[in-house]
CSV table of C-alpha atoms in Angstrom, one decimal:
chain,number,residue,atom,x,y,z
A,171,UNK,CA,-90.2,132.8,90.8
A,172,UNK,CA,-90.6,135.9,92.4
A,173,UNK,CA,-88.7,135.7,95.6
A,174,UNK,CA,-87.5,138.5,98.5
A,175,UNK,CA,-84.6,137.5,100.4
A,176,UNK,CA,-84.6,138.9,103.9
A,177,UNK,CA,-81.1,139.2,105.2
A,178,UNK,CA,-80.9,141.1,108.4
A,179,UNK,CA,-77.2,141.1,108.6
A,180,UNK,CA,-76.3,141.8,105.1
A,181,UNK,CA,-73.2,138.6,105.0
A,182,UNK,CA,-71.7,138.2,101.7
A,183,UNK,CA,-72.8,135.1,101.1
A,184,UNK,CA,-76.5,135.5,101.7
A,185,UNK,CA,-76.6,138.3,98.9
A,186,UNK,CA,-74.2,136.0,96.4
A,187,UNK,CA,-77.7,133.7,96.6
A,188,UNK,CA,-79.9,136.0,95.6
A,189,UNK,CA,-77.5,137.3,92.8
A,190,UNK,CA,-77.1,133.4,91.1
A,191,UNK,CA,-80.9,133.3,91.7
A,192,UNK,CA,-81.4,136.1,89.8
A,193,UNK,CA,-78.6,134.7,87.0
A,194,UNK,CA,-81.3,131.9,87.2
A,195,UNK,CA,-83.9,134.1,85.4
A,196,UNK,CA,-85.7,134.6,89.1
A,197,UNK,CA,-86.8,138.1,90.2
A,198,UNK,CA,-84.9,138.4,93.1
A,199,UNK,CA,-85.0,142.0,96.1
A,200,UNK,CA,-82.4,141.4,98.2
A,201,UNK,CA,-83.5,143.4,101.9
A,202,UNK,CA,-81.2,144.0,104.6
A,203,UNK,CA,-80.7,145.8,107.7
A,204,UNK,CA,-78.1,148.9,107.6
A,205,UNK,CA,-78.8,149.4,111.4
A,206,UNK,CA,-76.7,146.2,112.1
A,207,UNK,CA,-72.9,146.7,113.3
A,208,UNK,CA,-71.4,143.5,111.2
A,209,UNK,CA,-69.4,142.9,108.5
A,210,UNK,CA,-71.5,143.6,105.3
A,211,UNK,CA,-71.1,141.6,101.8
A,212,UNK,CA,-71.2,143.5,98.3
A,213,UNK,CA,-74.8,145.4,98.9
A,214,UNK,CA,-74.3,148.0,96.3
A,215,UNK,CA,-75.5,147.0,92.7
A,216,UNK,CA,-72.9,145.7,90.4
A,217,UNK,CA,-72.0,146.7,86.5
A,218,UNK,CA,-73.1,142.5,85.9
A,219,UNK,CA,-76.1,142.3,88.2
A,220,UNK,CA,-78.9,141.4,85.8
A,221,UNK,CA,-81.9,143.7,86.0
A,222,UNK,CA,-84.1,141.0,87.6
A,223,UNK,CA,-81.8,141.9,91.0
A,224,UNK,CA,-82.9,145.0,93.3
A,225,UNK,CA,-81.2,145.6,96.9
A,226,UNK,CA,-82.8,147.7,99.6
A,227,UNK,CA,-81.1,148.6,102.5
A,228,UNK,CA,-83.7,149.1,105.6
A,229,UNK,CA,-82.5,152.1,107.6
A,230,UNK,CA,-83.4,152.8,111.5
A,231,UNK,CA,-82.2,156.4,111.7
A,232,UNK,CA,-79.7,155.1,114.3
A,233,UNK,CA,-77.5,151.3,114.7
A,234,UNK,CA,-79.0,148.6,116.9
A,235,UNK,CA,-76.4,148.5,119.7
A,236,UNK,CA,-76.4,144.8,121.4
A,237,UNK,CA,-75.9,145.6,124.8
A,238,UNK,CA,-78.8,147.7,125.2
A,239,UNK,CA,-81.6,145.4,125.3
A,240,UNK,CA,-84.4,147.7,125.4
A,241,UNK,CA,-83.3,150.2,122.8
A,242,UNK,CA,-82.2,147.2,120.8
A,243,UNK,CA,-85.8,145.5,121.0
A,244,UNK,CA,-87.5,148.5,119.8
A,245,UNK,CA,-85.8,149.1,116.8
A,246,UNK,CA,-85.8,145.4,116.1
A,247,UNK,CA,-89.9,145.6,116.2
A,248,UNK,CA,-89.2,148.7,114.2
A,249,UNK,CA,-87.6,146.5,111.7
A,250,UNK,CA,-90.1,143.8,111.2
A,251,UNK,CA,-92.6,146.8,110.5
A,252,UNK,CA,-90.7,148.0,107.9
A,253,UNK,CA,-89.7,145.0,106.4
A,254,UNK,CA,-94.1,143.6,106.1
A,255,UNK,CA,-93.7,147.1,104.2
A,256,UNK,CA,-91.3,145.5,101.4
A,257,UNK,CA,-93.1,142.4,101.2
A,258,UNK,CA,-96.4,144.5,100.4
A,259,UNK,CA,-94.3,146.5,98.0
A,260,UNK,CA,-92.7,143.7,96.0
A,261,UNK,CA,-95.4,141.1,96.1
A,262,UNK,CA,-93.4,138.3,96.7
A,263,UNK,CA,-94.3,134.5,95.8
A,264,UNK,CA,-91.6,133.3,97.9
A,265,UNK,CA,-89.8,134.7,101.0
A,266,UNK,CA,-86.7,133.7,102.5
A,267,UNK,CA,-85.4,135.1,105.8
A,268,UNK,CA,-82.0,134.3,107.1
A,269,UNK,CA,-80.2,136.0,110.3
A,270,UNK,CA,-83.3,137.6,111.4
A,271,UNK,CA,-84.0,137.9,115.3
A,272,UNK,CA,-87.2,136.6,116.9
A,273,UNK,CA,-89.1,139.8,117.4
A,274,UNK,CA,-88.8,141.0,113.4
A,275,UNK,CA,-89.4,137.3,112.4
A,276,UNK,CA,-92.6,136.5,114.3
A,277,UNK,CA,-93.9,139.6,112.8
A,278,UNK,CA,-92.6,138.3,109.2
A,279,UNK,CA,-93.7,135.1,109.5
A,280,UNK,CA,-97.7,136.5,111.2
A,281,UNK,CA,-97.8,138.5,108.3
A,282,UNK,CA,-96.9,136.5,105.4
A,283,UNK,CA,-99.2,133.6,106.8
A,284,UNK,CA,-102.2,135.9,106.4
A,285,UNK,CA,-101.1,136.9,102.9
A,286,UNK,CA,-100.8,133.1,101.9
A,287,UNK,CA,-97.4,133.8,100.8
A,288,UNK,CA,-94.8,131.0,101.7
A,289,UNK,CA,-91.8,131.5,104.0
A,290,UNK,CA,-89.0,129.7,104.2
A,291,UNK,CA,-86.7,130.0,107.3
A,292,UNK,CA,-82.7,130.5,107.1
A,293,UNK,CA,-82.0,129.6,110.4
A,294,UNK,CA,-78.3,130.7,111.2
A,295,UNK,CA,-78.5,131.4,114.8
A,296,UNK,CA,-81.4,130.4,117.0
A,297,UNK,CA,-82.3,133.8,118.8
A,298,UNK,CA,-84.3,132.4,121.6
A,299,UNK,CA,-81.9,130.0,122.7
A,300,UNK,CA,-79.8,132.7,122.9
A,301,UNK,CA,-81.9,135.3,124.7
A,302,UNK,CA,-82.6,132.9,127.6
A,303,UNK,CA,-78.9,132.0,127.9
A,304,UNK,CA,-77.7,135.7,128.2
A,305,UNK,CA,-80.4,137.2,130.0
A,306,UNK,CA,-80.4,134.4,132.5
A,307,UNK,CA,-77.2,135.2,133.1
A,308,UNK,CA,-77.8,138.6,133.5
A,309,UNK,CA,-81.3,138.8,135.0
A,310,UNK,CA,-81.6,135.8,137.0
A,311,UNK,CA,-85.2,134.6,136.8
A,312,UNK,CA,-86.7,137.0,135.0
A,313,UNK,CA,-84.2,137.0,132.5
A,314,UNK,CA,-84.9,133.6,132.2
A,315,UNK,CA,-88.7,133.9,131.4
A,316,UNK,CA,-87.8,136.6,128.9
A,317,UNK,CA,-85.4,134.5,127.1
A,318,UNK,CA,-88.8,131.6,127.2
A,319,UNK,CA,-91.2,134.4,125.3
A,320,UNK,CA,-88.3,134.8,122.8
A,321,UNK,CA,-87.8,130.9,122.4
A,322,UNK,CA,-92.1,130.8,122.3
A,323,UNK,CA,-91.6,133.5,119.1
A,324,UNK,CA,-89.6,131.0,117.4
A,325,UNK,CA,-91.7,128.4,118.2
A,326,UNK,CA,-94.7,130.0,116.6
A,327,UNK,CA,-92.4,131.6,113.6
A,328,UNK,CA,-91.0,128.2,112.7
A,329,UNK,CA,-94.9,126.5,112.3
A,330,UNK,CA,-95.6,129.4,110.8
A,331,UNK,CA,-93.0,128.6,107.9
A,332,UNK,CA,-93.2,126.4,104.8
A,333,UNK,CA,-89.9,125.4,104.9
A,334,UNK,CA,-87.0,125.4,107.4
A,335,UNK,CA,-83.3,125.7,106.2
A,336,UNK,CA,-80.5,125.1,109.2
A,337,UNK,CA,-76.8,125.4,108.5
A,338,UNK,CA,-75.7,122.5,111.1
A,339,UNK,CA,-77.5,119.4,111.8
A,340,UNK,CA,-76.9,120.0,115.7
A,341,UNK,CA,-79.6,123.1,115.4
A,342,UNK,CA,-82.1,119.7,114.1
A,343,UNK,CA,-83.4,118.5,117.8
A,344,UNK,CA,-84.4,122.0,118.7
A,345,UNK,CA,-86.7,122.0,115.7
A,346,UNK,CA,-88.5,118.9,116.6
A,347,UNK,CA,-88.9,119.8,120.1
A,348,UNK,CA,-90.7,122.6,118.2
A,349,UNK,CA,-93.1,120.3,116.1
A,350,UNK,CA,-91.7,120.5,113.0
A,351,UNK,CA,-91.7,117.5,110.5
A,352,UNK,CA,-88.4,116.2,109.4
A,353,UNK,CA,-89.6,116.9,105.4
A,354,UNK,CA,-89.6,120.8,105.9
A,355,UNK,CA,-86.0,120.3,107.8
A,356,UNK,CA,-83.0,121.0,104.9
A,357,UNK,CA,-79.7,121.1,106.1
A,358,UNK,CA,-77.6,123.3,103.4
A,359,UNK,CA,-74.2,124.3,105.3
A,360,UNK,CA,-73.0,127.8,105.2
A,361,UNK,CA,-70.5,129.0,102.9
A,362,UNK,CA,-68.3,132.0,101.9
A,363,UNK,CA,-68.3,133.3,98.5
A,364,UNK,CA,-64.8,131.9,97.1
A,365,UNK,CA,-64.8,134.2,94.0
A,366,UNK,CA,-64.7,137.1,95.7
A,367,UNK,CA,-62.4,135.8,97.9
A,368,UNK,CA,-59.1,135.1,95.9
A,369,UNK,CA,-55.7,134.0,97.5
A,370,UNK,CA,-53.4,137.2,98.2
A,371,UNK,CA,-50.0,137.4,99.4
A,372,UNK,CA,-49.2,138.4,102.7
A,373,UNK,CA,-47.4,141.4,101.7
A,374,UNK,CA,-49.9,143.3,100.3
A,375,UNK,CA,-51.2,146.8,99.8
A,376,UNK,CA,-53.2,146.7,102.5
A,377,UNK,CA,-50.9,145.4,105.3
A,378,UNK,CA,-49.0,147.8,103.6
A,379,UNK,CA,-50.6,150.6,104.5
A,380,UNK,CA,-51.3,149.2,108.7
A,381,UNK,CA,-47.7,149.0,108.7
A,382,UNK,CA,-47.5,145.6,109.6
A,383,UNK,CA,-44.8,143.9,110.9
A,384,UNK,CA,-42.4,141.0,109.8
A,385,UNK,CA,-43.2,138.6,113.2
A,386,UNK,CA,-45.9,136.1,113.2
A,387,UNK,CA,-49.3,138.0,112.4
A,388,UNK,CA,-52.5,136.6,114.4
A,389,UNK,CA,-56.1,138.2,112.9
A,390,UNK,CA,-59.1,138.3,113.9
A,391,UNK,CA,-61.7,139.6,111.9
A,392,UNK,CA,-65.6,140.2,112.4
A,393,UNK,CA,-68.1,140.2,114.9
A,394,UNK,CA,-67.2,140.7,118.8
A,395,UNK,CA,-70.4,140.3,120.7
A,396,UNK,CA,-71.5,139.0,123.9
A,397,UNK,CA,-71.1,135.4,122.7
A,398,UNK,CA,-67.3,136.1,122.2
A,399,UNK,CA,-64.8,136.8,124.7
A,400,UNK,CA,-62.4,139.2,124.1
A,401,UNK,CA,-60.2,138.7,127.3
A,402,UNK,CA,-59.2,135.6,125.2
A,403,UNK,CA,-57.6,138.1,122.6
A,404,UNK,CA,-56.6,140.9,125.2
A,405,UNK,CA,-54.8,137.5,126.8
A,406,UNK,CA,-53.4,136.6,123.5
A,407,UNK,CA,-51.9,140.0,122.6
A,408,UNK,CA,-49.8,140.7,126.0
A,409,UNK,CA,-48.7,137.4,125.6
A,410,UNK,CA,-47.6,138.4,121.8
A,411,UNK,CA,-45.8,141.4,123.6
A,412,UNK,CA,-44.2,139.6,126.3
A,413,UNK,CA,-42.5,136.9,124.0
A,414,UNK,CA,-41.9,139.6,121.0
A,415,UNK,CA,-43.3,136.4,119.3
A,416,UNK,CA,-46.1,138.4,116.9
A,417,UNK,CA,-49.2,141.0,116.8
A,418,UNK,CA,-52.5,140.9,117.2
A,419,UNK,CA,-54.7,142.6,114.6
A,420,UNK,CA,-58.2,142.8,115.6
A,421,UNK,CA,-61.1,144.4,113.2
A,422,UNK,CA,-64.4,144.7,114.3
A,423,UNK,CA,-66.4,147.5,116.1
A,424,UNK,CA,-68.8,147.8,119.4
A,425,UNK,CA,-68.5,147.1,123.1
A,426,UNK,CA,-65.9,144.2,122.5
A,427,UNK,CA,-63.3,146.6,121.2
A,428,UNK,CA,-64.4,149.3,123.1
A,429,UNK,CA,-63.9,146.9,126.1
A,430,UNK,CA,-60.8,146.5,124.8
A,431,UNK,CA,-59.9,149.9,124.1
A,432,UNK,CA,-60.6,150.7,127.8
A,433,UNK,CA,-58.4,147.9,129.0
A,434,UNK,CA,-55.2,148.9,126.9
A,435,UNK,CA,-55.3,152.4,127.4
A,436,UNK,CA,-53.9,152.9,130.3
A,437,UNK,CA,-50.6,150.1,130.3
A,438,UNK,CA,-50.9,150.3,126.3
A,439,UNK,CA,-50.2,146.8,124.2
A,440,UNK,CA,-47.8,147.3,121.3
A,441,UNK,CA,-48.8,144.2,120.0
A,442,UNK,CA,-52.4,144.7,119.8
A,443,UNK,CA,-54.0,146.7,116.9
A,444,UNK,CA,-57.5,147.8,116.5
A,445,UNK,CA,-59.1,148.3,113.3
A,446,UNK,CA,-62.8,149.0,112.0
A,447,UNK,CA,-64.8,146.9,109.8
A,448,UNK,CA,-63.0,147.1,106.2
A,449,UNK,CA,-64.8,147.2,103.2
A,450,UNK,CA,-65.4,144.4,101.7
A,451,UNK,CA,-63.9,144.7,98.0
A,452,UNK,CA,-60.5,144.6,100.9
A,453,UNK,CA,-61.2,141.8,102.7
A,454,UNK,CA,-59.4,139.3,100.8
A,455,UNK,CA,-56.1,141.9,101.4
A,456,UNK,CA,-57.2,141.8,105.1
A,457,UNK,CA,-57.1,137.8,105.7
A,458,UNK,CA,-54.3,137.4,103.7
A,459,UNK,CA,-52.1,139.4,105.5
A,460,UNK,CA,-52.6,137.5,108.4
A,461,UNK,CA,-50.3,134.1,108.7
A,462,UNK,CA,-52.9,132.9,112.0
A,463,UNK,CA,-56.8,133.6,111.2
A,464,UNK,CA,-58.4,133.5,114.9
A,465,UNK,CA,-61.9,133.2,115.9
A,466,UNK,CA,-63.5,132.6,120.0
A,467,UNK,CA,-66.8,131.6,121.1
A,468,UNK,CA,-67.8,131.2,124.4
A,469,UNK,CA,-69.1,127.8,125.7
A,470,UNK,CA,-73.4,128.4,126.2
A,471,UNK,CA,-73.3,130.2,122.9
A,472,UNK,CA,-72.1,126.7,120.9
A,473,UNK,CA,-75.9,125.9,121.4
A,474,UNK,CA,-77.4,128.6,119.3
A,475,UNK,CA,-74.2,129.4,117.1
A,476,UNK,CA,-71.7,128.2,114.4
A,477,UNK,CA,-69.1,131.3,113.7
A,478,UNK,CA,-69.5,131.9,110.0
A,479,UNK,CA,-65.9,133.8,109.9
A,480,UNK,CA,-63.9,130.8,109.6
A,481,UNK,CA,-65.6,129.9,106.8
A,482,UNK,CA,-64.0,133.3,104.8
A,483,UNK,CA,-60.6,132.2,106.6
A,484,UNK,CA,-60.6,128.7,104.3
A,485,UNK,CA,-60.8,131.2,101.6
A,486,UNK,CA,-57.7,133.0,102.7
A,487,UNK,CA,-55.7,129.8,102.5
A,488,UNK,CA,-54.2,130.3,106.1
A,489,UNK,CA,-53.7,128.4,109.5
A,490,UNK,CA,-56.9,129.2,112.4
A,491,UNK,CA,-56.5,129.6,115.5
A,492,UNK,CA,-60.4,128.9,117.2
A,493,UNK,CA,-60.9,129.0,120.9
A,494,UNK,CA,-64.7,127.2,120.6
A,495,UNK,CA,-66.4,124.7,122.4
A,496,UNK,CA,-65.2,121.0,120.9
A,497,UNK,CA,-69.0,120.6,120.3
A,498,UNK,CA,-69.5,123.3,117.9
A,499,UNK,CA,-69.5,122.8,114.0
A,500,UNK,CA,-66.9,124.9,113.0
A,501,UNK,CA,-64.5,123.5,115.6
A,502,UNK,CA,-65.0,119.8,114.3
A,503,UNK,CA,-64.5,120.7,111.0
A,504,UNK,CA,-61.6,122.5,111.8
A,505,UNK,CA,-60.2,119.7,113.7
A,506,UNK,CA,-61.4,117.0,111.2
A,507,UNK,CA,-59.6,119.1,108.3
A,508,UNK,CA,-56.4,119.5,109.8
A,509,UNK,CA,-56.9,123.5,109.0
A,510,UNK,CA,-55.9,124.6,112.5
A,511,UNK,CA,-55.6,124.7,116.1
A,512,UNK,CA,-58.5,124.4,118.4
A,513,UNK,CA,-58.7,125.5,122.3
A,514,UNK,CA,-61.2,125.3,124.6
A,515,UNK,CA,-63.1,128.6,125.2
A,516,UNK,CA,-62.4,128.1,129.2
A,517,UNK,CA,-58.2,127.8,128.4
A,518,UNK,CA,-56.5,131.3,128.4
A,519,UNK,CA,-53.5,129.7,128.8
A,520,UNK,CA,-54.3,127.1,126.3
A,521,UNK,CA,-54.9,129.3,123.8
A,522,UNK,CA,-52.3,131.7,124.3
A,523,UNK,CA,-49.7,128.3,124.2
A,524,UNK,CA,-51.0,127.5,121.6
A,525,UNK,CA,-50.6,130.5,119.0
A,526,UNK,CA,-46.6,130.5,120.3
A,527,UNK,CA,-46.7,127.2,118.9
A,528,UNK,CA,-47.6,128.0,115.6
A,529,UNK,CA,-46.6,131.6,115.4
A,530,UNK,CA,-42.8,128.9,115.7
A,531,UNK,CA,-43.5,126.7,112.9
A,532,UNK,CA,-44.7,128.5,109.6
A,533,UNK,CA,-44.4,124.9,107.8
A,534,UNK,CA,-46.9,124.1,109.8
A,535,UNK,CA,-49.1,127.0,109.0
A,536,UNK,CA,-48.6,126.7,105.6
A,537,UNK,CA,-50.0,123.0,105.2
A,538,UNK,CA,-52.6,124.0,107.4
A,539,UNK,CA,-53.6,127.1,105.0
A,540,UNK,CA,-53.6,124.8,101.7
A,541,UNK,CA,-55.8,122.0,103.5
A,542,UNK,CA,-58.5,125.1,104.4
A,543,UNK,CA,-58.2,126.7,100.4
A,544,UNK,CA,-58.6,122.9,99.3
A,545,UNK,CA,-61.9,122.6,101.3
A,546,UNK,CA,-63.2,125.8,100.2
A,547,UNK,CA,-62.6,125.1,97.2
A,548,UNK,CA,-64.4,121.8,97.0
A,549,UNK,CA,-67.4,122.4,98.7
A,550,UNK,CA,-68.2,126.4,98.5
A,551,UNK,CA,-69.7,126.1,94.3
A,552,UNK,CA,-72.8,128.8,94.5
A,553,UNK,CA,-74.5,126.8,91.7
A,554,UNK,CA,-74.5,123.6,93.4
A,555,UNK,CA,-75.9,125.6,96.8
A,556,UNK,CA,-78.5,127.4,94.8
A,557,UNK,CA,-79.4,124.4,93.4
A,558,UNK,CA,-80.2,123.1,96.4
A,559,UNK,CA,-82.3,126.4,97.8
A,560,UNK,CA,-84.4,126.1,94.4
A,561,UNK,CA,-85.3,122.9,95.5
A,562,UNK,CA,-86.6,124.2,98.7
A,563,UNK,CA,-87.7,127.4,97.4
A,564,UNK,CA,-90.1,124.8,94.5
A,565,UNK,CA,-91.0,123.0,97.6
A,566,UNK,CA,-92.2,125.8,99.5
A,567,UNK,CA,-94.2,127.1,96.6
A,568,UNK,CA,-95.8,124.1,96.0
């Protein structure tokens, strides 16, 4: 087949589909955004990549900052503009589009409608949902009935698509409520590209060169958006200080660490480091060096959201430390693996407690760790999964 994958966010696992479709024999153009501020997978074209692979990065002049609606809208119409231009470029028979917010996707799924070319839909978040929660918050009413054209955009994107992948079953009622069939749901959980993601140990050239120290290392590593908290990690690290009982190391970039940033400048933390995104040929350096992976997720967002970050902490082989709603995915499989500790998102305290328990018991940790590699191990095989999204991508063709 000839198939375009559409990944607005550019996540290393999206793009290790498209490279073991194109190992398949399929010509495969991998599109991303490189206006989004997110941890990016391996974009660049390897020394292996078979010829049947091309990547395009689709550039804004500028990056889409989340906290500027407006701004942010336009250059997510912007987007979708460009991207209908790639699809007329490459003359797809296939399309599939993961990651992708509502405005860029309506116009993606409008467009390839009228050119009879099939989409399929790689629902990781569900935009709308999330629209309406936020700006309801924010914008009372109107905010509200904002949020409800978003959620009307995904509405008309999903009948608009041939078939509808979700990465948790929970995301299934809202897709019925939409009018979709249960045939063109598939549920193919998300994964993290193991290979690339070897175990390290924790002394390593990278911690090496943060200086890291000997105590108990907590690490958080990825997006920090609105549907994260970070007074849960400013709460964490002066707790860290107080007790002498570890450091926090957090990497991301945007308002939550420049919220963070503002709040530590003027009483400092010592035990709180902030780093950008690293790249990713590092990462596996990165998590490793950690002996507590930590992710937080505030309790509306567990509606429209399953933290794809802990997923690339079961490849790291070490404990988690997840302040998410008991609801979510990712904290029952968490819980039901034994890989960590889980808090609710509404428990400072809680989770604080929590990390001085097991920054005090590294046997613990370490049975914790081997218990998350084990999992990622057995279920995160990229030929199995792409088996699975040929069987979608056949389906959607035919």
């Amino acid at each position: 087949m000839r198939v375009l994958v559409h990944d607005y966010a550019g996540h290393a696992f999206c793009v290790q589909l498209s490279r073991a479709l194109a190992a398949r024999g399929h010509d495969v153009r991998h599109v991303f955004s490189q206006a989004t501020l997110c941890p990016k997978g391996e974009l660049e074209r390897r020394e292996t990549d078979p010829e049947s692979l091309q990547l395009e990065g689709i550039a804004l002049g500028r990056m889409i900052r989340k906290d500027s609606f407006l701004d942010r809208f336009r250059l997510e119409r912007d987007h979708g503009r460009r991207l209908v231009g790639e699809i007329d470029r490459f003359g797809p028979e296939v399309v599939i589009s993961a990651n992708t917010p509502s405005l860029p996707q309506h116009r993606l799924a409008v467009h390839l409608r009228r050119a009879e070319i099939p989409l399929v839909s790689w629902i990781q978040d569900m935009y709308g949902v999330a629209a309406r929660t936020i700006l309801s918050k924010k914008l009372g009413i109107a905010g509200n009935l904002v949020g409800r054209y978003f959620e009307s955009l995904d509405r008309q994107s999903a009948r608009q698509s041939a078939e509808i992948v979700l990465i948790t079953e929970d995301f299934e009622p809202k897709f019925r409520e939409f009018g979709i069939p249960a045939d063109r749901l598939h549920v193919i959980h998300n994964w993290a590209p193991i290979d690339s993601l070897p175990m390290r140990p924790r002394d390593n050239a990278w911690s090496e060169g943060q200086g890291l120290g000997e105590t108990c290392r907590f690490l958080y590593s990825g997006t920090l958006a609105m549907k994260h908290n970070p007074n849960l990690l400013l709460g964490l690290a002066r707790r860290l200080q107080d007790t002498g009982a570890g450091e926090l190391i957090v990497i991301s970039e945007g308002p939550g660490v420049e919220w963070l940033r503002d709040k530590t400048s003027a009483d400092g933390c010592s035990a709180l480091q902030l780093l950008p995104y690293q790249p990713f040929e590092r990462l596996a350096e990165v998590l490793a060096s950690a002996d507590v992976l930590v992710s937080v997720l505030e309790p509306d967002a567990s509606a429209y959201c399953v933290p794809s970050k802990i997923l690339s902490y079961m490849c790291a082989g070490r404990a988690q430390l997840a302040a998410m709603p008991a609801s979510n995915q990712a904290t029952r499989l968490i819980a039901q693996h034994e890989m960590g500790v889980t808090t609710s998102p509404s428990d400072a305290n809680g989770f604080a407690t929590a990390a001085l328990d097991l920054a005090a018991q590294p046997e613990v940790r370490q049975k914790m760790g081997t218990r998350a590699r084990a999992y990622a191990e057995a279920h995160f095989d990229i030929e199995q999964i792409c088996t699975q999204f040929c069987t979608v991508l056949e389906q959607a063709r035919g």
